[in-house]
Amino acid sequence: MAELFRRLTADVRDDAPFILAGDRRITYREMYALTAEIAAALVALGVKPGDRVAVQIEKSVEGLLLYLATIRVGGVFLPLNTAYTGAELEYFLQDAEPVLFVCDPARSDALAPIAEKAGVTQLETLGADGNGSLADEIAAAPVDGFREVARDPDDLAAILYTSGTTGRSKGAMITHENLASNAEALAEIWRFTASDVLLHALPIFHVHGLFTATNTLLKAGGSMIFLPKFDVDEVIRRMPEATAMMGVPTFYSRLLGSDAFTRELTSGMRLFVSGSAPLSPETHKAFSARTGQAILERYGMTETSMITSNPYDGPRKPGTVGLPLPDVSVRIADPETGTPIEDGEVGVIEVKGPNVFKGYWKKPEKTAEEFRVDGFFITGDLGYVDPDGYICIAGRAKDLVISGGFNVYPAEVEALIDALPGVKESAVIGLPHADFGEGVTAVIAVKPGTSVSEDDVRAGLSGSLAAFKIPKRVVTVDELPRNTMGKIQKAALREIYKDLYAS
Ligand code: MCA
Ligand code: AMP
């Protein structure tokens, strides 16, 4: 059996409920049968071990089962953000060379020529309701069309694209061992058991919703209330049935914004986990004051899954991301040399362990750049160790904006803005935003004699960029501030415009 699937399901009880979605209740036994049916269709479609299966679909039970089925046939699952435009998708499809691309039925007409141009020969559709051409393939596949496929710990289970500060997005190659070891560690340290009911409102095209939440819950054999998206009212309505939730900080600030979110409502909950972006100490404290429960903040990356976590039993300290996971080594190093530095000093966070990915797909030079010779991966996050050994994140060495838990790389947005008529140059920065944590913001200088409005910029980007990457605000200046080396001073811009979203 494929290593990851074997390890995740090693202890589950067949008759226990796995997914609760709407009026559907899917037990683990049914999950085995359904994923075997999907696996038979994948085999019939020619998916062989090591082949990539790229997927851009709305969140659905079938979409989750497709992930597990891909793992069972030895395929490499490649989930894509539903917000990505055709222009963004073309690159991923071209680079990853999947044998199969599954998309939403509503987008198939628009995406078929893009897939074809990228060299992908098979396109199937799967809608949020479970219908689509893939459903037809599943119905038509032979009942005994799937035999368990063995995969080794070092074999690829998934590729997830992460952008970079320079160049195009890179596909992080994630192995069975990476995912299995992380799920095992998290289930243990967060005390997940078969009695848990996880309230699942995250998207399933990123590490957080797909692996950290789903794999950990699966490893424990628990069940999950599977919601199509984060909707405050729906999350509040279902919370009394749940025991645990994982979310980005925006989930928690939005919950606190509702009067219906009370201590009584959360009385059956034993765990709230936050990650993907910094949880402000204010939100942490307001949450404790409202519910009597401390949010457990953890830290991770696509390339590494989870790295550190605040303790389940010990103090969950606001403004920290806790301690390294079991078997994971974390060190703070000099960003230039990689030499470890003293506790308390700020340096770059580096990590080594069974969670760390295998490298970037087809990019050995990029992979080599991001690792030290002794095997530590350079996260690009800045941090320090506090007197209790907790890791605190103190900024980013990489130029990255995190909006509502989604990463936005300024270089990608700036390149497109700079190409717009009338724009001389631009700087994209993240500014404090009450809802999204950071608001993507463009500061532009225009060519003499021209004028470019906020609407011009936003309209000029739509179609090329996913909506969450498009600047919420655009500020025009005469000149962008530069240091003596000629480099744009983004820190100065962040300071000048820090209150842009305050009102
Ligand atoms: C949606 N919009 C956004 C975002 N989401 N804009 C900026 N940032 C966002 N995150 C846009 C929509 O396209 C729309 O634009 C407008 O904002 C309306 O948004 P709203 O209705 O408020 O959005 P929503 O649908 O409620 O979504 C907000 C959300 C969602 C619930 C916070 O973004 C979300 O589920 N985020 C989770 C991200 C996540 O899972 N990250 C994990 C990455 P318009 O009006 O122009 O159409 S994995 C990771 O980071 C590592 C491994 C880790 O540590 O976990
Ligand atoms: P991604 O590339 O989507 O996997 O995003 C990973 C990045 O999210 C990390 O490198 C951090 O910058 C950030 N991140 C994740 N969790 C946290 C956290 N708890 N606090 C601060 N930043 C975080």
CSV table of N, CA and C in Angstrom, one decimal, residues 408 413 440-441 457-473:
chain,number,residue,atom,x,y,z
A,408,VAL,N,1.5,36.5,-1.2
A,408,VAL,CA,1.6,37.3,-2.4
A,408,VAL,C,3.0,37.7,-2.5
A,413,VAL,N,3.6,40.9,-8.8
A,413,VAL,CA,2.6,42.0,-9.0
A,413,VAL,C,3.3,43.2,-9.6
A,440,VAL,N,-2.6,43.9,0.6
A,440,VAL,CA,-1.7,44.1,-0.5
A,440,VAL,C,-1.9,45.6,-1.1
A,441,THR,N,-0.8,46.3,-1.1
A,441,THR,CA,-0.9,47.7,-1.5
A,441,THR,C,0.2,48.1,-2.5
A,457,VAL,N,-5.2,50.5,-12.4
A,457,VAL,CA,-4.2,49.5,-12.0
A,457,VAL,C,-5.0,48.2,-11.7
A,458,ARG,N,-6.0,48.3,-10.9
A,458,ARG,CA,-6.8,47.0,-10.6
A,458,ARG,C,-7.4,46.4,-11.8
A,459,ALA,N,-7.9,47.2,-12.7
A,459,ALA,CA,-8.5,46.6,-13.9
A,459,ALA,C,-7.4,46.0,-14.8
A,460,GLY,N,-6.3,46.7,-14.8
A,460,GLY,CA,-5.2,46.2,-15.7
A,460,GLY,C,-4.6,44.9,-15.2
A,461,LEU,N,-4.8,44.5,-13.9
A,461,LEU,CA,-4.3,43.3,-13.4
A,461,LEU,C,-5.3,42.1,-13.4
A,462,SER,N,-6.6,42.5,-13.4
A,462,SER,CA,-7.6,41.4,-13.3
A,462,SER,C,-7.5,40.6,-14.6
A,463,GLY,N,-7.6,39.3,-14.5
A,463,GLY,CA,-7.4,38.5,-15.7
A,463,GLY,C,-6.0,37.9,-15.7
A,464,SER,N,-5.1,38.7,-15.2
A,464,SER,CA,-3.7,38.1,-15.2
A,464,SER,C,-3.4,37.5,-13.8
A,465,LEU,N,-4.0,38.1,-12.8
A,465,LEU,CA,-3.6,37.8,-11.4
A,465,LEU,C,-4.8,37.3,-10.6
A,466,ALA,N,-4.6,36.4,-9.7
A,466,ALA,CA,-5.7,36.0,-8.8
A,466,ALA,C,-6.2,37.2,-8.0
A,467,ALA,N,-7.5,37.2,-7.7
A,467,ALA,CA,-8.0,38.4,-7.0
A,467,ALA,C,-7.3,38.8,-5.7
A,468,PHE,N,-6.9,37.7,-4.9
A,468,PHE,CA,-6.3,38.1,-3.6
A,468,PHE,C,-5.0,38.7,-3.8
A,469,LYS,N,-4.3,38.7,-5.0
A,469,LYS,CA,-3.0,39.3,-5.2
A,469,LYS,C,-3.2,40.8,-5.7
A,470,ILE,N,-4.4,41.1,-6.1
A,470,ILE,CA,-4.6,42.5,-6.7
A,470,ILE,C,-4.6,43.5,-5.5
A,471,PRO,N,-3.8,44.6,-5.6
A,471,PRO,CA,-3.7,45.5,-4.5
A,471,PRO,C,-5.1,46.1,-4.1
A,472,LYS,N,-5.4,46.1,-2.8
A,472,LYS,CA,-6.6,46.6,-2.3
A,472,LYS,C,-6.6,48.1,-2.5
A,473,ARG,N,-5.4,48.7,-2.4
A,473,ARG,CA,-5.3,50.2,-2.6
A,473,ARG,C,-4.1,50.5,-3.4
